Amino acid sequence: MLGRTLREVSTALKQGHITPTELCQKCLFLIKKTKFLNAYITVSEEVALKQAEESEKRYKKGHSLGDLDGIPVAVKDNFSTSGIETTCASNMLKGYVPPYNATVVQKLLDKGAVLMGKTNLDEFAMGSGSTDGVFGPVKNPWSYSKQYRGKRKQKAHGENEDSNWLITGGSSGGSAAAVAAFTCFAALGSDTGGSTRNPAAHCGVVGFKPSYGLVSRHGLIPLVNSMDVPGILTRCVDDAAIVLGMLAGHDPRDSTTIQDPVKPFTLPTLADVNKLCIGIPKEYLAPELSSEVRSFWSKAANLFESEGAKVIEVSLPHTSYSIICYHVLCTSEVASNMARFDGLEYGHRCDINVSTEAMYAATRREGFNDVVRGRILSGNFFLLKENYENYFIKAQKVRRLIANDFVNVFNSGVDVLLTPTTLSEAVPYLEFIKEDNRTRSAQDDIFTQAVNMAGLPAVSVPVALSNQGLPIGLQFIGRAFCDQQLLTVASWFEKQVQFPVIQLQELMDDFSSDFEIEKLSSVSLK
Amino acid sequence: MAAPVKRWSCVGKRWVLAYIDGGSRHGRGAAIGFTSRRKRGQSSVAQQPLITAQKSRKGEHEWEAVVGLEIHAQISSNSKLFSGSQVHFAAPPNSLVSFFDASLPGTLPVLNRRCVEAAVMTGLALNCRINKKSLFDRKHYFYADLPAGYQITQQRLPIAVNGSLAYSVCVGKKPSQVSTKTVRIKQIQLEQDSGKSLHDEPRSQTLIDLNRAGVGLLEVVLEPDMSCGEEAASAVRELQLILQALGTSQANMAEGQLRVDANISVHHPGEPLGVRTEVKNLNSARFLAKAIDFEIERQIHELENGRKILNETRSFDYKLGCTMPMRDKEGKQDYRFMPEPNLPPLLLHDTASLPPGADPQQVINIDWIRERLPELPSETREKLIQQYGMLPEHSFALLNEVGLLEFFQNVIKETRAEPKKVTSWVLNIFLGFLKQQNLTVNESPVTPSALAELLNLLDRKAISSSAAKQVMDVKRGNPRAINKLMGLVRKATLSRADPTVIKKILERKLSS
């Protein structure tokens, strides 16, 4: 049951094959079993069981709240949850219990979803590995998969396997690992420069970043307000569409959400791709791109072409300026957004009280890690009166050019862009930490952050396993507010590639019966 | 020869002041130096508004003072600028604080329509150009009563620009010599108020009250077109009346709903403007005038003694009557302005640009607001002058007290007496009584009808003017005045009436 998709388990709940409480208990058991992955910061067991009980009553009365009723979900620990600690994986917010729910969390609960817990991340979502949080790094479930372990045994003998675990990517690594390890059926991440899509690609799940303004940010503790969007992580594209349908729409508490009402939608099945035009941005053929990812990218393009779609090379000429521009805008907003953490109203406060200024300084030094402090410092530098014109204003202009690149491409008749999500598959933790967070983020966000600057919808879909037996994802980028069209194309693609299910049964013997291991379907892209 | 000595002593004291200021703001020695200087005679800037003449030891030199104002008016609205919290004066501390006001992480600003309308109304009343598109910015600084670490304001593109404010000042000894002046308005911007810090010195604690945090403010920036304290105070007074007439702000300075910062500099005519200082947080018209005049004199004195004026922020000590540098603003502030990313541009419409089928709840129509502007004080005064042949200074006086104009109009309605007589009675005798008793118009024991009846009796010559004044005296609570009235009745009845009966009748009449 646990290996199924949200849609499947929802049907099982409706048909009474399983009760919400049974489902919740199974997930809780698995969360405990996979505790070493460090995917969760807080497991809200009591709340979850109570919600499941409520859901069960509704099902018994025949008053189900819809597809999400009784479905276990997880939420990244940078979304405010009423009565449940929300830490952003930072000392600054350890022990902070928000008095309100983020709009997206409230919407999930209103639809009967069962909140399993809050997932791990890089501190304040600043990172691309889920390695830089105060609660320690998240381990990629694929490190323990039969697929990866089998390949490793062939190659390296005698290596200490446990020290060679892989990162999840980030910053929503906890949410991606939680979905990949079957501890929940959907999870919320946040996506500012790729934080949902990057770990989704590394963990072999679907990571969807909606159009900016389609989903409310109220209650999401911000990284970069003008780029943040709540992200959705699921095991298939259809599930992401279900969750999006529940979350999308105007929120009077977020003035940047769209005014027009969003109609609930179901994803149509695309019969063929004859009328589709897929753009392949030539600037995304980066030298650092691994040959394996490049090969899957071109195979995917070939697949579309062979199925009748028009596939053309397009140009996004300002791509090379994107990451540096992102850096200036991101750190500037970070400097501003982090100003509120002064130890007065909430969060950490140091013991020093010789003066207010000394208290601020010590509180912030103790509360933030080096990465956060570094970004605050550079952001404040860019915002100084003498630098504002040369950095912030210039970066804003470049941002406009980058957004226009996309507009031009879409105006030329392209429906969807196809790009890699990451440069390569997930790397071992020990490899990852050889570079500092800034270098890593700049490299790892290369294909993802431009989308945030343009406010477009994008989704990472797992394609196939690498030679090492690790997932590789590809990214589809759509026109602003054409999220549905984007997901329709992604769903068609997903059906073609038949990405294999992660095999974790060695790890979780107790659950072998529950996984109903399917025979590995042939991977068409291999 | 006395002046240089005094100046020297003043300089000496000044140094003492600066020294004391490091630890305490109450430098008593300094006050003496400054007070004596104020008495020296140059405080006549009010009578010579444009040019302050001062003799320099090196020769004849005239000084010109330049004064600009930044005025913060609290918007009169039910809820705050970006949150649903209520706005009340003197509510229990921290009882009006939403999650947004306390800057809880993840909360977002939602613009209050009423505050936007108030800004548009004020802009129109002050002859501004209303920007159909305006933007919000973040202004960063760390302060305990600023929970977010930044204030949301309109630095780049404010809601209203390029207006003007006409005000009047007395130009001679006589009150009738009124001159009308105009000050240009640079801009009006919407911004958030901060919370309040209460410093508990003995326990070295600071207590924070966030009730005020996030209340909507109109910052009105007046160009440096004024030249002395009286002009500045008159301009502020006129602005106050306009805001009150519009209902956009209660503009009560004592309650902090209207706060003024003054930028002051001096220079020789024909020469470039001097270095300016900013005097912060002036919260009464009287102190505003005093602080500005003091600062002008201080700057002239500094320059004449070969010293420089520092571009600094100063505060006014109303007990000592002098300005002094503020401690906490000594370092150079860089506010690191940045666009507020959570608020889209504020778009306003006029009838021509109104999108067809627009929801009136979603759009603000400038023309619609313009058509509904209430009568402004200048128009009211003009009407009084036209309708009742009133002297301009009387029309000013009637508008200057809260409720007085309404009182006057109610008396006029019910009396046959000449408007001139009513004006004189209201402004001299009635207002005089109130002032003596320290009462506001609304607290007056004398109703408009009572005064109207009294004036009718006077008009019919049923009673004499002095008898009428005695009645007023009783009315305002002077029981002995009734004896004088009894004397008048006895005289009129040739002492045939019984004094106790007279007293009873009078008391009954007067208490009705």
mmCIF file of N, CA and C in Angstrom, chain A residues 80 96 99-100 217-222 225-226 252-256 259 332-333 336-337 339-342 344-346 360 364 380 383-385 388 392 396, chain B residues 99 102-111 138 140 142-150 156 206 208 210 332 334 336-344 362:
data_model
loop_
_atom_site.group_PDB
_atom_site.id
_atom_site.type_symbol
_atom_site.label_atom_id
_atom_site.label_comp_id
_atom_site.label_asym_id
_atom_site.label_seq_id
_atom_site.Cartn_x
_atom_site.Cartn_y
_atom_site.Cartn_z
ATOM 1 N N SER A 80 4.853 27.723 8.371
ATOM 2 C CA SER A 80 4.305 27.871 9.721
ATOM 3 C C SER A 80 3.191 26.867 9.941
ATOM 4 N N TYR A 96 10.478 27.637 18.369
ATOM 5 C CA TYR A 96 9.444 28.585 17.943
ATOM 6 C C TYR A 96 8.206 27.824 17.480
ATOM 7 N N PRO A 99 1.720 30.585 15.947
ATOM 8 C CA PRO A 99 0.319 30.570 16.376
ATOM 9 C C PRO A 99 -0.640 30.448 15.193
ATOM 10 N N TYR A 100 -0.129 30.235 13.997
ATOM 11 C CA TYR A 100 -1.033 30.173 12.839
ATOM 12 C C TYR A 100 -0.475 29.198 11.801
ATOM 13 N N ARG A 217 1.971 32.337 -0.529
ATOM 14 C CA ARG A 217 3.192 32.240 0.266
ATOM 15 C C ARG A 217 2.951 32.593 1.726
ATOM 16 N N HIS A 218 1.724 32.973 2.055
ATOM 17 C CA HIS A 218 1.463 33.384 3.434
ATOM 18 C C HIS A 218 1.789 32.238 4.395
ATOM 19 N N GLY A 219 2.687 32.508 5.319
ATOM 20 C CA GLY A 219 3.086 31.489 6.287
ATOM 21 C C GLY A 219 4.348 30.742 5.902
ATOM 22 N N LEU A 220 4.791 30.906 4.663
ATOM 23 C CA LEU A 220 6.089 30.355 4.253
ATOM 24 C C LEU A 220 7.155 31.339 4.731
ATOM 25 N N ILE A 221 8.060 30.865 5.559
ATOM 26 C CA ILE A 221 9.093 31.774 6.073
ATOM 27 C C ILE A 221 10.031 32.081 4.917
ATOM 28 N N PRO A 222 10.108 33.356 4.536
ATOM 29 C CA PRO A 222 10.675 33.680 3.228
ATOM 30 C C PRO A 222 12.185 33.556 3.143
ATOM 31 N N ASN A 225 11.324 36.812 -1.279
ATOM 32 C CA ASN A 225 9.880 36.951 -1.498
ATOM 33 C C ASN A 225 9.483 36.990 -2.963
ATOM 34 N N SER A 226 10.330 37.600 -3.768
ATOM 35 C CA SER A 226 9.943 37.782 -5.167
ATOM 36 C C SER A 226 10.180 36.524 -5.998
ATOM 37 N N PRO A 252 -6.338 36.215 0.180
ATOM 38 C CA PRO A 252 -6.380 37.628 0.599
ATOM 39 C C PRO A 252 -5.197 38.006 1.498
ATOM 40 N N ARG A 253 -4.495 37.033 2.050
ATOM 41 C CA ARG A 253 -3.351 37.334 2.912
ATOM 42 C C ARG A 253 -2.046 37.453 2.138
ATOM 43 N N ASP A 254 -2.075 37.132 0.852
ATOM 44 C CA ASP A 254 -0.876 37.278 0.025
ATOM 45 C C ASP A 254 -1.250 38.114 -1.200
ATOM 46 N N SER A 255 -0.838 39.387 -1.181
ATOM 47 C CA SER A 255 -1.236 40.322 -2.236
ATOM 48 C C SER A 255 -0.613 40.004 -3.577
ATOM 49 N N THR A 256 0.331 39.062 -3.612
ATOM 50 C CA THR A 256 0.956 38.741 -4.900
ATOM 51 C C THR A 256 0.293 37.527 -5.554
ATOM 52 N N GLN A 259 -5.634 37.288 -8.856
ATOM 53 C CA GLN A 259 -6.996 37.670 -8.462
ATOM 54 C C GLN A 259 -8.026 36.714 -9.055
ATOM 55 N N SER A 332 20.239 40.151 -1.258
ATOM 56 C CA SER A 332 19.663 41.431 -0.838
ATOM 57 C C SER A 332 18.353 41.209 -0.092
ATOM 58 N N GLU A 333 17.495 40.371 -0.658
ATOM 59 C CA GLU A 333 16.229 40.109 0.026
ATOM 60 C C GLU A 333 16.449 39.338 1.318
ATOM 61 N N SER A 336 17.342 41.653 4.056
ATOM 62 C CA SER A 336 16.152 42.356 4.529
ATOM 63 C C SER A 336 15.243 41.431 5.347
ATOM 64 N N ASN A 337 14.974 40.252 4.810
ATOM 65 C CA ASN A 337 14.047 39.342 5.485
ATOM 66 C C ASN A 337 14.572 38.850 6.827
ATOM 67 N N ALA A 339 16.262 40.556 8.896
ATOM 68 C CA ALA A 339 16.414 41.645 9.867
ATOM 69 C C ALA A 339 15.482 41.462 11.065
ATOM 70 N N ARG A 340 14.358 40.774 10.851
ATOM 71 C CA ARG A 340 13.382 40.640 11.939
ATOM 72 C C ARG A 340 13.857 39.702 13.048
ATOM 73 N N PHE A 341 14.858 38.888 12.756
ATOM 74 C CA PHE A 341 15.322 37.938 13.777
ATOM 75 C C PHE A 341 16.312 38.639 14.697
ATOM 76 N N ASP A 342 15.764 39.360 15.663
ATOM 77 C CA ASP A 342 16.602 40.165 16.548
ATOM 78 C C ASP A 342 16.526 39.686 17.995
ATOM 79 N N LEU A 344 13.954 39.661 19.930
ATOM 80 C CA LEU A 344 13.005 40.379 20.794
ATOM 81 C C LEU A 344 11.637 39.717 20.864
ATOM 82 N N GLU A 345 11.021 39.518 19.701
ATOM 83 C CA GLU A 345 9.632 39.047 19.718
ATOM 84 C C GLU A 345 9.517 37.524 19.814
ATOM 85 N N TYR A 346 10.453 36.812 19.226
ATOM 86 C CA TYR A 346 10.366 35.347 19.174
ATOM 87 C C TYR A 346 11.749 34.804 18.843
ATOM 88 N N TYR A 360 21.475 42.219 20.040
ATOM 89 C CA TYR A 360 21.195 41.893 18.631
ATOM 90 C C TYR A 360 22.357 41.093 18.044
ATOM 91 N N ARG A 364 22.184 37.170 16.864
ATOM 92 C CA ARG A 364 22.255 36.820 15.443
ATOM 93 C C ARG A 364 23.498 35.970 15.143
ATOM 94 N N ASN A 380 23.506 43.056 2.441
ATOM 95 C CA ASN A 380 23.567 44.425 2.955
ATOM 96 C C ASN A 380 24.571 45.271 2.184
ATOM 97 N N LEU A 383 22.930 46.488 -0.942
ATOM 98 C CA LEU A 383 21.864 47.472 -0.714
ATOM 99 C C LEU A 383 22.392 48.823 -0.225
ATOM 100 N N LEU A 384 23.671 48.898 0.094
ATOM 101 C CA LEU A 384 24.224 50.178 0.533
ATOM 102 C C LEU A 384 23.980 51.234 -0.551
ATOM 103 N N LYS A 385 23.753 52.459 -0.095
ATOM 104 C CA LYS A 385 23.435 53.543 -1.024
ATOM 105 C C LYS A 385 24.435 53.618 -2.171
ATOM 106 N N TYR A 388 23.875 50.362 -4.497
ATOM 107 C CA TYR A 388 22.531 49.971 -4.915
ATOM 108 C C TYR A 388 22.362 50.009 -6.438
ATOM 109 N N PHE A 392 22.117 46.134 -7.176
ATOM 110 C CA PHE A 392 20.712 45.726 -7.087
ATOM 111 C C PHE A 392 19.930 46.136 -8.339
ATOM 112 N N GLN A 396 18.340 43.741 -11.176
ATOM 113 C CA GLN A 396 16.914 43.768 -11.524
ATOM 114 C C GLN A 396 16.715 43.899 -13.028
ATOM 115 N N PHE B 99 -0.291 39.218 14.112
ATOM 116 C CA PHE B 99 0.941 38.474 13.841
ATOM 117 C C PHE B 99 1.862 39.290 12.929
ATOM 118 N N ALA B 102 3.710 42.055 14.796
ATOM 119 C CA ALA B 102 4.819 41.554 15.600
ATOM 120 C C ALA B 102 5.881 40.926 14.710
ATOM 121 N N SER B 103 5.687 41.050 13.395
ATOM 122 C CA SER B 103 6.634 40.556 12.382
ATOM 123 C C SER B 103 6.892 39.055 12.518
ATOM 124 N N LEU B 104 5.863 38.283 12.851
ATOM 125 C CA LEU B 104 6.054 36.833 12.897
ATOM 126 C C LEU B 104 6.479 36.362 11.518
ATOM 127 N N PRO B 105 7.453 35.438 11.467
ATOM 128 C CA PRO B 105 7.946 34.994 10.165
ATOM 129 C C PRO B 105 6.825 34.412 9.296
ATOM 130 N N GLY B 106 6.841 34.767 8.035
ATOM 131 C CA GLY B 106 5.858 34.237 7.093
ATOM 132 C C GLY B 106 4.636 35.126 6.897
ATOM 133 N N THR B 107 4.474 36.147 7.735
ATOM 134 C CA THR B 107 3.323 37.036 7.567
ATOM 135 C C THR B 107 3.611 38.040 6.455
ATOM 136 N N LEU B 108 2.554 38.501 5.807
ATOM 137 C CA LEU B 108 2.704 39.391 4.651
ATOM 138 C C LEU B 108 1.809 40.618 4.824
ATOM 139 N N PRO B 109 2.228 41.750 4.243
ATOM 140 C CA PRO B 109 1.407 42.956 4.339
ATOM 141 C C PRO B 109 0.219 42.908 3.368
ATOM 142 N N VAL B 110 -0.927 43.399 3.830
ATOM 143 C CA VAL B 110 -2.091 43.567 2.949
ATOM 144 C C VAL B 110 -2.560 45.013 3.098
ATOM 145 N N LEU B 111 -2.514 45.748 2.013
ATOM 146 C CA LEU B 111 -2.757 47.187 2.062
ATOM 147 C C LEU B 111 -4.209 47.508 2.420
ATOM 148 N N ARG B 138 11.172 49.216 1.413
ATOM 149 C CA ARG B 138 11.585 48.907 2.778
ATOM 150 C C ARG B 138 12.735 49.825 3.163
ATOM 151 N N HIS B 140 15.476 50.148 6.093
ATOM 152 C CA HIS B 140 16.004 49.268 7.143
ATOM 153 C C HIS B 140 16.731 50.027 8.247
ATOM 154 N N PHE B 142 17.787 48.950 12.641
ATOM 155 C CA PHE B 142 17.486 48.135 13.818
ATOM 156 C C PHE B 142 17.015 49.036 14.937
ATOM 157 N N TYR B 143 15.849 48.787 15.441
ATOM 158 C CA TYR B 143 15.384 49.486 16.628
ATOM 159 C C TYR B 143 14.372 48.593 17.325
ATOM 160 N N ALA B 144 14.366 48.649 18.631
ATOM 161 C CA ALA B 144 13.569 47.689 19.399
ATOM 162 C C ALA B 144 12.075 47.783 19.082
ATOM 163 N N ASP B 145 11.593 48.990 18.734
ATOM 164 C CA ASP B 145 10.159 49.100 18.476
ATOM 165 C C ASP B 145 9.825 48.980 16.984
ATOM 166 N N LEU B 146 10.782 48.494 16.209
ATOM 167 C CA LEU B 146 10.561 48.233 14.784
ATOM 168 C C LEU B 146 10.781 46.731 14.550
ATOM 169 N N PRO B 147 9.748 45.919 14.795
ATOM 170 C CA PRO B 147 9.972 44.465 14.886
ATOM 171 C C PRO B 147 10.528 43.826 13.617
ATOM 172 N N ALA B 148 10.170 44.322 12.435
ATOM 173 C CA ALA B 148 10.619 43.672 11.206
ATOM 174 C C ALA B 148 12.056 44.050 10.849
ATOM 175 N N GLY B 149 12.591 45.069 11.513
ATOM 176 C CA GLY B 149 13.918 45.553 11.134
ATOM 177 C C GLY B 149 13.864 46.493 9.938
ATOM 178 N N TYR B 150 12.662 46.733 9.445
ATOM 179 C CA TYR B 150 12.493 47.726 8.381
ATOM 180 C C TYR B 150 11.086 48.302 8.479
ATOM 181 N N ARG B 156 10.618 55.738 -3.358
ATOM 182 C CA ARG B 156 10.902 56.009 -4.777
ATOM 183 C C ARG B 156 9.770 56.737 -5.474
ATOM 184 N N THR B 206 14.058 48.145 28.646
ATOM 185 C CA THR B 206 13.223 48.852 27.707
ATOM 186 C C THR B 206 11.990 48.009 27.458
ATOM 187 N N ILE B 208 8.520 47.363 25.333
ATOM 188 C CA ILE B 208 8.039 47.664 23.987
ATOM 189 C C ILE B 208 6.520 47.525 23.935
ATOM 190 N N LEU B 210 3.671 47.493 21.080
ATOM 191 C CA LEU B 210 3.524 47.439 19.610
ATOM 192 C C LEU B 210 2.130 47.871 19.135
ATOM 193 N N LYS B 332 26.457 57.565 10.904
ATOM 194 C CA LYS B 332 25.820 57.747 9.600
ATOM 195 C C LYS B 332 24.884 56.562 9.338
ATOM 196 N N ASP B 334 22.633 54.274 6.930
ATOM 197 C CA ASP B 334 22.346 53.894 5.547
ATOM 198 C C ASP B 334 21.136 52.979 5.616
ATOM 199 N N ARG B 336 19.508 51.384 3.464
ATOM 200 C CA ARG B 336 19.497 50.247 2.529
ATOM 201 C C ARG B 336 18.101 50.030 1.933
ATOM 202 N N PHE B 337 17.560 51.068 1.323
ATOM 203 C CA PHE B 337 16.223 50.982 0.728
ATOM 204 C C PHE B 337 16.149 49.861 -0.296
ATOM 205 N N MET B 338 15.000 49.238 -0.348
ATOM 206 C CA MET B 338 14.796 48.120 -1.273
ATOM 207 C C MET B 338 13.309 48.061 -1.597
ATOM 208 N N PRO B 339 12.940 47.698 -2.825
ATOM 209 C CA PRO B 339 11.506 47.593 -3.121
ATOM 210 C C PRO B 339 10.841 46.553 -2.219
ATOM 211 N N GLU B 340 9.643 46.838 -1.735
ATOM 212 C CA GLU B 340 8.901 45.855 -0.924
ATOM 213 C C GLU B 340 8.346 44.802 -1.884
ATOM 214 N N PRO B 341 8.874 43.574 -1.809
ATOM 215 C CA PRO B 341 8.490 42.576 -2.817
ATOM 216 C C PRO B 341 7.106 41.964 -2.595
ATOM 217 N N ASN B 342 6.538 42.171 -1.423
ATOM 218 C CA ASN B 342 5.255 41.524 -1.131
ATOM 219 C C ASN B 342 4.048 42.384 -1.478
ATOM 220 N N LEU B 343 4.301 43.601 -1.975
ATOM 221 C CA LEU B 343 3.188 44.468 -2.363
ATOM 222 C C LEU B 343 3.330 44.853 -3.824
ATOM 223 N N PRO B 344 2.371 44.507 -4.642
ATOM 224 C CA PRO B 344 2.441 44.938 -6.038
ATOM 225 C C PRO B 344 2.296 46.460 -6.105
ATOM 226 N N GLN B 362 -12.625 46.972 -5.650
ATOM 227 C CA GLN B 362 -11.245 46.630 -5.977
ATOM 228 C C GLN B 362 -10.433 47.817 -6.498
#
